[in-house]
Coordinates of C-alpha atoms in Angstrom, one line a residue:
Chain A
X86 CA -51.2 19.2 27.4
X87 CA -47.6 18.2 27.3
X88 CA -45.3 17.4 24.4
X89 CA -41.9 15.7 24.6
X90 CA -39.8 16.8 21.6
X91 CA -37.1 14.5 20.4
X92 CA -34.2 16.6 19.0
X93 CA -31.7 15.2 16.6
X94 CA -27.9 15.3 16.5
X95 CA -25.9 13.9 13.6
X96 CA -22.3 13.8 12.6
X97 CA -21.3 16.1 15.4
X98 CA -24.0 18.7 15.1
X99 CA -27.4 19.6 16.5
X100 CA -29.9 19.6 13.6
X101 CA -31.9 22.8 12.9
X102 CA -35.1 20.7 12.5
X103 CA -35.2 20.8 16.3
X104 CA -36.8 24.2 15.9
X105 CA -39.6 22.8 13.7
X106 CA -40.5 20.5 16.7
X107 CA -40.8 23.6 18.8
X108 CA -43.0 25.4 16.2
X109 CA -45.2 22.3 16.0
X110 CA -45.6 22.2 19.8
X111 CA -46.5 25.8 19.7
X112 CA -49.3 25.2 17.2
X113 CA -50.5 22.3 19.4
X114 CA -50.6 24.7 22.3
X115 CA -48.5 22.2 24.3
X116 CA -46.1 22.8 27.1
X117 CA -42.9 21.1 26.0
X118 CA -39.8 19.4 27.2
X119 CA -37.0 18.0 25.0
X120 CA -34.8 15.0 24.7
X121 CA -31.4 15.0 23.1
X122 CA -28.7 12.5 22.6
X123 CA -26.1 15.1 21.8
X124 CA -23.4 17.3 23.1
X125 CA -23.6 19.7 26.1
X126 CA -21.5 22.0 24.0
X127 CA -24.2 22.3 21.3
X128 CA -27.6 22.7 23.0
X129 CA -30.7 24.0 21.4
X130 CA -32.0 27.4 22.3
X131 CA -35.1 26.4 24.3
X132 CA -36.8 27.6 27.5
X133 CA -37.7 24.4 29.2
X134 CA -36.4 21.1 30.5
X135 CA -33.9 19.2 28.3
X136 CA -33.1 15.6 29.0
X137 CA -29.6 15.1 27.8
X138 CA -27.7 11.9 27.1
X139 CA -24.1 12.8 26.2
X140 CA -23.1 11.6 22.8
X141 CA -19.5 11.3 24.0
X142 CA -20.6 8.5 26.2
X143 CA -23.3 6.9 24.1
X144 CA -22.1 7.6 20.5
X145 CA -24.3 8.5 17.6
X146 CA -27.4 6.7 16.6
X147 CA -28.0 3.4 18.3
X148 CA -31.7 2.6 18.1
X149 CA -32.0 0.4 21.2
X150 CA -30.1 2.9 23.4
X151 CA -31.9 6.0 22.0
X152 CA -35.2 4.2 22.6
X153 CA -34.2 3.7 26.2
X154 CA -33.3 7.4 26.6
X155 CA -36.6 8.5 25.2
X156 CA -38.6 6.0 27.4
X157 CA -36.7 7.3 30.5
X158 CA -37.8 10.9 29.7
X159 CA -41.3 9.7 29.0
X160 CA -41.5 8.2 32.4
X161 CA -40.3 11.4 34.0
X162 CA -42.5 13.8 31.9
X163 CA -45.6 11.8 31.3
X164 CA -46.3 13.6 28.0
X165 CA -49.4 13.4 25.9
X166 CA -47.4 13.6 22.7
X167 CA -43.9 12.4 21.8
X168 CA -42.8 14.3 18.7
X169 CA -40.1 13.4 16.2
X170 CA -39.2 14.8 12.8
X171 CA -40.0 12.3 10.1
X172 CA -36.4 11.9 9.2
X173 CA -34.1 8.9 8.8
X174 CA -33.8 9.2 12.6
X175 CA -37.5 9.8 13.4
X176 CA -39.0 7.1 11.1
X177 CA -36.5 4.6 12.5
X178 CA -36.9 5.4 16.2
X179 CA -40.5 6.6 16.6
X180 CA -42.2 3.2 15.9
X181 CA -39.8 1.5 18.4
X182 CA -40.9 4.0 21.1
X183 CA -44.6 3.6 20.1
X184 CA -44.4 -0.2 20.2
X185 CA -42.6 -0.2 23.6
X186 CA -45.4 2.0 25.0
X187 CA -48.1 0.1 23.0
X188 CA -49.5 3.4 21.8
X189 CA -50.5 4.9 18.5
X190 CA -48.3 6.7 16.1
X191 CA -49.2 9.3 13.4
X192 CA -46.5 9.5 10.8
X193 CA -45.4 12.5 8.8
X194 CA -47.9 15.1 9.9
X195 CA -48.1 18.0 7.4
X196 CA -50.8 20.1 9.0
X197 CA -53.2 20.6 12.0
X198 CA -56.5 21.6 10.4
X199 CA -59.0 22.2 13.2
X200 CA -56.6 20.6 15.6
X201 CA -56.6 17.3 13.6
X202 CA -53.4 15.5 12.5
X203 CA -53.3 15.7 8.8
X204 CA -51.1 13.4 6.7
X205 CA -50.7 12.7 3.0
X206 CA -51.2 9.5 1.2
X207 CA -51.0 8.1 -2.4
X208 CA -48.0 10.2 -3.3
X209 CA -49.7 13.3 -1.9
X210 CA -52.7 12.9 -4.1
X211 CA -54.9 12.6 -1.1
X212 CA -54.9 13.8 2.5
X213 CA -56.2 12.0 5.6
X214 CA -56.8 13.0 9.2
X215 CA -55.7 10.5 11.7
X216 CA -57.3 10.3 15.1
X217 CA -55.2 8.9 18.0
X218 CA -57.1 6.3 20.1
X219 CA -54.5 5.8 22.8
X220 CA -53.9 7.9 25.9
X221 CA -50.5 9.0 24.6
X222 CA -49.4 9.4 20.9
X223 CA -46.2 9.3 19.1
X224 CA -46.1 11.8 16.2
X225 CA -43.6 12.4 13.4
X226 CA -43.8 15.7 11.6
X227 CA -42.8 16.3 8.0
X228 CA -39.5 18.1 7.7
X229 CA -40.2 21.7 6.5
X230 CA -43.9 21.6 7.2
X231 CA -43.8 23.6 10.4
X232 CA -41.5 26.6 10.1
X233 CA -40.3 28.3 13.2
X234 CA -41.5 31.8 13.7
X235 CA -38.7 34.2 14.7
X236 CA -35.4 33.5 16.2
X237 CA -35.3 30.7 18.8
X238 CA -34.4 31.9 22.2
X239 CA -33.7 30.7 25.7
X240 CA -31.5 28.3 27.5
X241 CA -32.7 24.9 28.6
X242 CA -32.6 23.5 32.1
X243 CA -30.5 20.4 31.5
X244 CA -31.1 17.2 33.3
X245 CA -28.6 14.5 32.4
X246 CA -30.1 11.1 31.6
X247 CA -27.9 8.1 32.3
X248 CA -29.1 4.8 31.1
X249 CA -27.3 1.5 31.6
X250 CA -25.5 0.8 28.4
X251 CA -27.4 -2.1 26.8
X252 CA -25.8 -4.3 24.2
X253 CA -28.0 -2.9 21.4
X254 CA -29.1 -5.2 18.7
X255 CA -27.7 -2.8 16.0
X256 CA -24.1 -1.7 16.0
X257 CA -23.3 1.7 14.5
X258 CA -20.2 1.4 12.3
X259 CA -19.9 4.9 10.8
X260 CA -21.0 7.3 8.2
X261 CA -20.3 7.2 4.5
X262 CA -20.0 10.7 3.0
X263 CA -22.2 11.8 0.1
X264 CA -20.6 11.7 -3.4
X265 CA -18.5 14.7 -4.3
X266 CA -20.8 17.4 -5.4
X267 CA -20.3 18.8 -8.9
X268 CA -23.0 21.4 -8.3
X269 CA -24.2 23.3 -5.3
X270 CA -28.0 23.6 -5.8
X271 CA -28.4 25.3 -2.4
X272 CA -26.9 28.5 -3.8
X273 CA -28.6 28.4 -7.3
X274 CA -31.1 31.2 -8.0
X275 CA -32.8 29.3 -10.8
X276 CA -33.3 25.5 -10.9
X277 CA -34.9 23.6 -13.7
X278 CA -35.6 20.0 -12.6
X279 CA -36.4 16.9 -14.5
X280 CA -38.8 14.3 -13.2
X281 CA -39.9 10.8 -14.3
X282 CA -42.3 12.4 -16.7
X283 CA -39.4 13.4 -19.1
X284 CA -39.5 9.8 -20.2
X285 CA -35.9 8.8 -20.9
X286 CA -32.3 9.7 -20.1
X287 CA -31.7 11.6 -23.4
X288 CA -34.5 13.9 -22.6
X289 CA -32.8 15.1 -19.4
X290 CA -30.4 17.0 -21.7
X291 CA -33.4 18.9 -23.0
X292 CA -34.2 20.0 -19.5
X293 CA -30.5 20.9 -18.9
X294 CA -30.6 23.1 -21.9
X295 CA -33.4 25.1 -20.5
X296 CA -31.5 25.4 -17.2
X297 CA -28.5 26.7 -19.2
X298 CA -30.6 29.2 -21.2
X299 CA -32.0 30.6 -18.0
X300 CA -28.6 30.8 -16.3
X301 CA -29.6 28.2 -13.8
X302 CA -28.8 24.7 -12.7
X303 CA -30.2 21.3 -13.5
X304 CA -32.1 19.6 -10.7
X305 CA -33.7 16.1 -10.6
X306 CA -36.3 14.1 -8.7
X307 CA -35.4 10.8 -7.0
X308 CA -36.7 8.4 -9.7
X309 CA -34.6 10.2 -12.3
X310 CA -31.4 9.8 -10.2
X311 CA -32.3 6.2 -9.3
X312 CA -32.7 5.4 -13.0
X313 CA -29.2 6.8 -13.6
X314 CA -30.4 9.6 -15.8
X315 CA -28.8 12.3 -13.6
X316 CA -26.1 12.2 -10.8
X317 CA -27.2 12.2 -7.2
X318 CA -25.6 15.6 -6.7
X319 CA -28.5 17.0 -8.7
X320 CA -31.3 15.4 -6.6
X321 CA -33.7 17.7 -4.9
X322 CA -35.7 16.3 -2.0
X323 CA -35.6 14.7 1.4
X324 CA -32.7 12.5 0.6
X325 CA -31.1 15.0 -1.8
X326 CA -30.7 18.7 -1.4
X327 CA -33.0 21.3 0.1
X328 CA -33.1 24.3 -2.2
X329 CA -34.5 27.8 -2.1
X330 CA -34.1 29.4 -5.5
X331 CA -35.9 32.5 -6.8
X332 CA -37.3 30.3 -9.6
X333 CA -38.0 26.6 -9.6
X334 CA -39.2 25.0 -12.9
X335 CA -40.5 21.4 -12.3
X336 CA -40.6 19.5 -15.5
X337 CA -42.5 16.2 -15.5
X338 CA -42.5 16.0 -11.7
X339 CA -45.6 14.7 -10.2
X340 CA -44.9 16.2 -6.7
X341 CA -44.2 13.3 -4.4
X342 CA -44.0 14.5 -0.9
X343 CA -40.3 13.8 -0.6
X344 CA -39.6 16.1 -3.5
X345 CA -41.9 18.8 -2.3
X346 CA -40.0 18.8 1.0
X347 CA -36.8 19.7 -0.8
X348 CA -38.2 22.6 -3.0
X349 CA -41.0 24.2 -1.3
X350 CA -38.9 27.1 -0.1
X351 CA -38.6 28.3 -3.7
X352 CA -39.9 31.8 -4.2
X353 CA -41.7 31.1 -7.4
X354 CA -42.6 27.7 -8.8
X355 CA -43.5 26.8 -12.4
X356 CA -44.6 23.3 -13.1
X357 CA -44.9 21.8 -16.5
X358 CA -47.0 18.6 -16.5
X359 CA -49.5 16.9 -18.7
X360 CA -51.6 15.9 -15.7
X361 CA -53.6 18.9 -14.5
X362 CA -54.3 17.1 -11.2
X363 CA -50.7 16.3 -10.4
X364 CA -49.9 17.2 -6.7
X365 CA -47.2 19.6 -7.9
X366 CA -50.1 21.8 -9.0
X367 CA -50.9 22.3 -5.3
X368 CA -47.7 24.3 -4.7
X369 CA -47.0 25.7 -8.2
X370 CA -47.5 29.4 -8.8
X371 CA -48.0 28.6 -12.5
X372 CA -49.0 25.2 -13.8
X373 CA -48.5 24.7 -17.5
X374 CA -50.6 21.8 -18.7
X375 CA -48.5 20.5 -21.6
X376 CA -46.2 17.8 -22.8
X377 CA -42.8 18.6 -21.3
X378 CA -40.9 17.6 -24.4
X379 CA -42.9 20.0 -26.5
X380 CA -43.0 22.9 -24.1
X381 CA -39.4 22.9 -22.7
X382 CA -37.6 23.1 -26.1
X383 CA -39.9 26.0 -27.1
X384 CA -39.2 27.8 -23.8
X385 CA -35.5 27.2 -24.3
X386 CA -35.6 28.8 -27.8
X387 CA -37.6 31.7 -26.4
X388 CA -35.1 32.4 -23.6
X389 CA -32.1 32.0 -25.8
X390 CA -33.3 34.8 -28.1
Chain B
X1 CA -32.2 -20.0 7.1
X2 CA -35.9 -19.0 7.0
X3 CA -36.7 -15.7 5.4
X4 CA -40.1 -13.8 5.5
X5 CA -40.8 -11.1 3.0
X6 CA -43.8 -8.8 3.7
X7 CA -45.4 -7.2 0.7
X8 CA -48.4 -5.0 0.0
X9 CA -50.4 -4.5 -3.1
X10 CA -51.1 -0.8 -3.8
X11 CA -52.8 1.1 -6.6
X12 CA -50.7 2.6 -9.5
X13 CA -49.8 6.0 -8.1
X14 CA -50.4 7.6 -11.5
X15 CA -54.1 6.8 -11.0
X16 CA -56.8 9.4 -10.5
X17 CA -58.1 8.7 -7.0
X18 CA -61.7 8.9 -5.9
X19 CA -63.0 8.5 -2.3
X20 CA -65.1 5.6 -1.0
X21 CA -68.7 6.3 0.1
X22 CA -67.6 6.8 3.8
X23 CA -64.8 9.2 2.8
X24 CA -62.3 7.2 4.8
X25 CA -60.2 5.5 2.0
X26 CA -59.9 5.6 -1.8
X27 CA -62.5 3.8 -3.9
X28 CA -60.8 0.7 -5.4
X29 CA -63.1 0.5 -8.5
X30 CA -61.2 1.3 -11.7
X31 CA -57.8 1.2 -10.1
X32 CA -54.9 -1.0 -11.3
X33 CA -53.0 -2.7 -8.5
X34 CA -49.4 -3.7 -8.4
X35 CA -46.8 -4.7 -5.8
X36 CA -45.7 -1.8 -3.6
X37 CA -42.5 -0.5 -5.2
X38 CA -40.4 -0.6 -2.0
X39 CA -41.5 -4.2 -1.5
X40 CA -40.1 -5.2 -4.9
X41 CA -36.7 -4.3 -3.5
X42 CA -37.4 -6.5 -0.5
X43 CA -38.3 -9.5 -2.6
X44 CA -35.3 -9.0 -4.9
X45 CA -32.9 -8.8 -1.9
X46 CA -34.3 -12.0 -0.4
X47 CA -34.0 -13.8 -3.7
X48 CA -30.4 -12.5 -4.2
X49 CA -29.4 -13.8 -0.8
X50 CA -31.0 -17.2 -1.5
X51 CA -29.0 -17.4 -4.7
X52 CA -25.8 -16.4 -3.0
X53 CA -26.3 -19.0 -0.3
X54 CA -26.7 -21.7 -3.0
X55 CA -30.5 -21.9 -2.6
X56 CA -30.4 -23.0 1.1
X57 CA -32.8 -20.4 2.6
X58 CA -36.6 -20.9 2.3
X59 CA -38.4 -17.7 1.4
X60 CA -42.0 -17.2 2.5
X61 CA -43.8 -14.1 1.1
X62 CA -46.8 -12.7 3.1
X63 CA -49.5 -10.2 2.2
X64 CA -52.5 -9.0 4.0
X65 CA -55.5 -7.9 1.9
X66 CA -58.5 -9.0 -0.2
X67 CA -58.4 -11.7 -2.9
X68 CA -56.6 -9.4 -5.4
X69 CA -53.4 -9.5 -3.4
X70 CA -52.8 -13.1 -4.6
X71 CA -51.6 -11.5 -7.9
X72 CA -48.8 -9.7 -6.0
X73 CA -48.0 -13.0 -4.1
X74 CA -47.7 -14.8 -7.5
X75 CA -45.4 -12.2 -8.8
X76 CA -43.1 -12.7 -5.7
X77 CA -43.3 -16.5 -6.2
X78 CA -42.3 -16.0 -9.8
X79 CA -39.4 -13.8 -8.7
X80 CA -38.1 -16.6 -6.6
X81 CA -40.0 -16.9 -3.3
X82 CA -40.8 -20.5 -2.3
X83 CA -44.2 -20.2 -0.7
X84 CA -46.8 -17.6 0.1
X85 CA -49.2 -16.8 2.9
X86 CA -52.3 -14.8 2.1
X87 CA -53.8 -13.3 5.2
X88 CA -57.2 -12.7 3.9
X89 CA -58.8 -9.4 4.9
X90 CA -61.3 -7.5 2.9
X91 CA -61.3 -4.6 5.4
X92 CA -57.5 -4.3 5.4
X93 CA -57.7 -0.5 5.1
X94 CA -59.5 -0.2 8.4
X95 CA -56.6 -1.8 10.2
X96 CA -54.0 0.6 11.6
X97 CA -50.3 0.0 11.3
X98 CA -50.1 -1.4 14.8
X99 CA -52.8 -4.0 14.0
X100 CA -51.1 -4.9 10.7
X101 CA -47.8 -5.3 12.4
X102 CA -49.4 -7.4 15.1
X103 CA -51.0 -9.7 12.5
X104 CA -47.6 -10.2 10.8
X105 CA -45.8 -10.8 14.1
X106 CA -48.7 -13.2 15.0
X107 CA -47.9 -15.2 11.9
X108 CA -44.2 -15.0 12.3
X109 CA -44.1 -16.0 16.0
X110 CA -43.2 -19.7 16.2
X111 CA -42.3 -20.0 12.6
X112 CA -38.6 -19.7 13.3
X113 CA -37.8 -16.9 10.8
X114 CA -34.3 -15.7 10.9
X115 CA -34.6 -12.7 8.6
X116 CA -37.5 -10.5 7.6
X117 CA -37.5 -8.1 4.6
X118 CA -40.1 -5.4 4.2
X119 CA -40.3 -2.2 2.1
X120 CA -39.6 1.0 4.0
X121 CA -43.2 2.1 3.6
X122 CA -46.2 1.6 1.5
X123 CA -46.9 4.0 -1.4
X124 CA -50.5 4.5 -0.4
X125 CA -50.5 4.9 3.4
X126 CA -46.9 5.7 3.8
X127 CA -46.7 5.4 7.6
X128 CA -43.3 3.7 7.5
X129 CA -44.3 1.9 10.8
X130 CA -45.2 -1.6 10.0
X131 CA -41.7 -3.1 9.4
X132 CA -40.1 -1.5 12.5
X133 CA -43.1 -2.5 14.7
X134 CA -42.9 -6.1 13.5
X135 CA -39.3 -6.2 14.6
X136 CA -40.1 -4.7 18.0
X137 CA -42.9 -7.2 18.5
X138 CA -40.6 -10.1 17.6
X139 CA -37.6 -8.7 19.5
X140 CA -35.5 -8.7 16.3
X141 CA -32.7 -6.2 15.5
X142 CA -33.8 -3.8 12.9
X143 CA -32.4 -1.4 10.4
X144 CA -34.5 0.9 8.1
X145 CA -34.1 2.5 4.7
X146 CA -31.5 0.1 3.3
X147 CA -29.6 1.1 0.1
X148 CA -26.9 -1.5 0.8
X149 CA -27.1 -5.1 2.1
X150 CA -24.4 -7.6 2.7
X151 CA -24.6 -10.9 4.7
X152 CA -21.8 -12.9 6.2
X153 CA -21.9 -15.6 8.8
X154 CA -25.0 -14.5 10.6
X155 CA -24.2 -10.8 10.5
X156 CA -25.8 -8.2 8.2
X157 CA -23.9 -5.1 7.2
X158 CA -26.5 -2.5 6.1
X159 CA -26.2 0.9 4.6
X160 CA -29.0 3.2 5.7
X161 CA -29.8 6.2 3.5
X162 CA -29.6 9.4 5.5
X163 CA -30.4 12.9 4.4
X164 CA -28.3 14.8 1.9
X165 CA -26.8 11.7 0.3
X166 CA -24.8 10.4 3.2
X167 CA -25.2 6.9 4.5
X168 CA -25.1 5.3 7.9
X169 CA -23.4 1.9 8.1
X170 CA -24.7 -0.5 10.7
X171 CA -24.2 -4.2 11.6
X172 CA -26.8 -6.5 13.1
X173 CA -27.0 -10.1 14.0
X174 CA -29.8 -12.5 13.0
X175 CA -32.6 -12.7 13.8
X176 CA -33.2 -9.3 12.1
X177 CA -35.6 -7.3 10.1
X178 CA -34.6 -4.8 7.4
X179 CA -36.7 -2.3 5.5
X180 CA -35.8 -1.6 1.9
X181 CA -35.4 1.7 0.0
X182 CA -35.3 2.6 -3.6
X183 CA -31.9 2.1 -5.1
X184 CA -31.1 -1.0 -3.0
X185 CA -31.1 -3.2 -6.1
X186 CA -32.8 -3.7 -9.5
X187 CA -35.8 -6.0 -9.1
X188 CA -36.0 -8.7 -11.7
X189 CA -38.8 -9.3 -14.1
X190 CA -40.3 -12.8 -13.6
X191 CA -39.5 -15.0 -16.7
X192 CA -42.1 -17.1 -18.3
X193 CA -40.7 -20.4 -17.1
X194 CA -40.6 -19.0 -13.5
X195 CA -44.2 -17.8 -13.8
X196 CA -45.1 -21.3 -14.8
X197 CA -43.1 -22.8 -11.9
X198 CA -44.8 -20.4 -9.5
X199 CA -48.2 -21.8 -10.4
X200 CA -47.2 -25.0 -8.5
X201 CA -46.1 -23.2 -5.4
X202 CA -48.2 -23.2 -2.2
X203 CA -50.3 -20.3 -1.3
X204 CA -51.6 -20.7 2.3
X205 CA -54.8 -18.7 3.0
X206 CA -55.5 -17.7 6.5
X207 CA -58.3 -15.4 7.7
X208 CA -57.2 -12.3 9.5
X209 CA -59.5 -13.1 12.4
X210 CA -57.2 -16.0 13.4
X211 CA -54.2 -13.6 13.8
X212 CA -55.7 -10.3 14.9
X213 CA -55.5 -9.9 18.7
X214 CA -55.0 -6.1 19.0
X215 CA -57.5 -3.2 18.9
X216 CA -56.6 -0.2 16.8
X217 CA -54.6 2.6 18.4
X218 CA -55.2 5.2 15.6
X219 CA -58.2 5.7 13.3
X220 CA -58.9 7.6 10.1
X221 CA -60.9 10.7 10.6
X222 CA -61.5 11.6 7.0
X223 CA -59.9 11.6 3.6
X224 CA -60.0 14.3 1.0
X225 CA -58.1 15.7 -1.9
X226 CA -55.6 18.4 -1.0
X227 CA -56.9 22.0 -1.1
X228 CA -55.5 23.8 -4.1
X229 CA -53.3 26.7 -3.1
X230 CA -55.0 30.0 -3.8
X231 CA -53.4 32.1 -6.5
X232 CA -51.9 29.3 -8.5
X233 CA -52.5 29.9 -12.2
X234 CA -53.2 27.1 -14.6
X235 CA -52.3 27.7 -18.2
X236 CA -53.7 25.4 -20.9
X237 CA -53.9 25.7 -24.6
X238 CA -51.4 26.0 -27.4
X239 CA -47.6 26.0 -26.6
X240 CA -46.8 29.5 -28.0
X241 CA -49.8 31.1 -26.2
X242 CA -48.8 29.3 -23.0
X243 CA -45.3 30.6 -23.4
X244 CA -46.4 34.2 -24.0
X245 CA -48.5 34.1 -20.8
X246 CA -45.7 32.4 -18.8
X247 CA -43.0 34.8 -19.9
X248 CA -45.3 37.8 -19.0
X249 CA -45.9 36.4 -15.6
X250 CA -42.2 35.7 -14.9
X251 CA -41.2 39.2 -15.9
X252 CA -43.9 40.7 -13.7
X253 CA -43.7 38.5 -10.7
X254 CA -40.0 37.5 -10.5
X255 CA -36.7 39.3 -10.8
X256 CA -35.0 36.4 -12.6
X257 CA -36.0 37.3 -16.2
X258 CA -35.9 41.1 -16.0
X259 CA -32.3 41.4 -17.2
X260 CA -33.1 39.0 -20.1

């Protein structure tokens, strides 16, 4: 069995998620080769063949060109699986590759129970196994679901891929930086986060007071940030920050997969939620079944004593 | 300009989900259905573009599914779409993303659409494949996960949401397909006069069998609730008792409260 792993390079840097692809291939028991549109000066540690298209020549993400690079490597390697991370890169590029090859895709794989591809659905309230029916399959894996074991090692055998430069249908203009951060959640030891379940903007202050009483920082889920209840710099999740505090208190957060991806490295998770069956309960060390607006002020008072 | 907006009707995600008798999808009984949240941003963006272009574009909204999806189509018509296509399919959940995309592309081919809007993914299946695959099948330029959209003289300038709050800015010419992310805009509520007007708009019904030409390339093995992680403690009861238990656990199992 052979897997072609599609590594990712963004804003001048090889992304660490590359090693999650390797960990996944290891679990599949697949021999692997890699593709990278990136820099020869920043190659992944990897013992195997690496098809490299130089970013200096091709530039950063251009979907039509990157599709061509991947298809070229597929033709050379003849892999059973073509594996991406389910990132803004992977979910954009993977279906293009699958459509070009007319093969199946399994999106955002979170596990391999009995060798089956497991994905989540309905906001992580259900799981589903997906069975490929084509000879070859494109896979995207959930970021953070397959942690690398040990330090990556090795040096790849590089084969340069040169594709004729197509006039892609999408022209990359540039990056727009994230808003200035007023808080660095990645260094916080305690994070108390507000989710949609807090109900309204004023209630986010109640959550912030508990964060303060515990000596921690305020976090937030995406709906809270989109509603304008908290600034983006406080957002935890796939499109926010990935955090690893000693204590994470999730207040009124249902546990959408994108949020879990950002906080599941927390050492200890307390969830406060009215719904005993909320998916956050799956990963919480302690689930308090309660109304957030009753429990949190009581906890703040207790911690402030 | 001809615009197509693809929408899906999904259950309210706050629902309690049960499985169907085959264990391959959720049981639809007792569920409340609504328009997929991401698709509401797609409809809104199409209507905003029509308004900015002085009403010139014609907006068609399409949904694949059983009879109930007509409610989602009516909402899109009341938001400002001009006509609707209901691709009728009671077994929609047995189609894989490749088949769904092929059906949509089958409808779109020959209709002369210049611009297609979809949500970035559905809230129930969440594959994030259908929009991009439709673009590939139609040979359209495509950008995903839009949090910004501007249109000028046949060129779209899109802001794609990337990880960590940064954005990627891309330009693409028509014909094009874009997939919409939360935060792109604020979807409007249909007003009563617009709901009344929508009742007169055309809803074309087409059986899926007329459009489906492809076999599935992935299938569902099984569906099940997630396994609860072992060791997780659930504390119910009165708030002060819950607090006593929680503080005890935090002091015992973590280092963060020991100094307190």
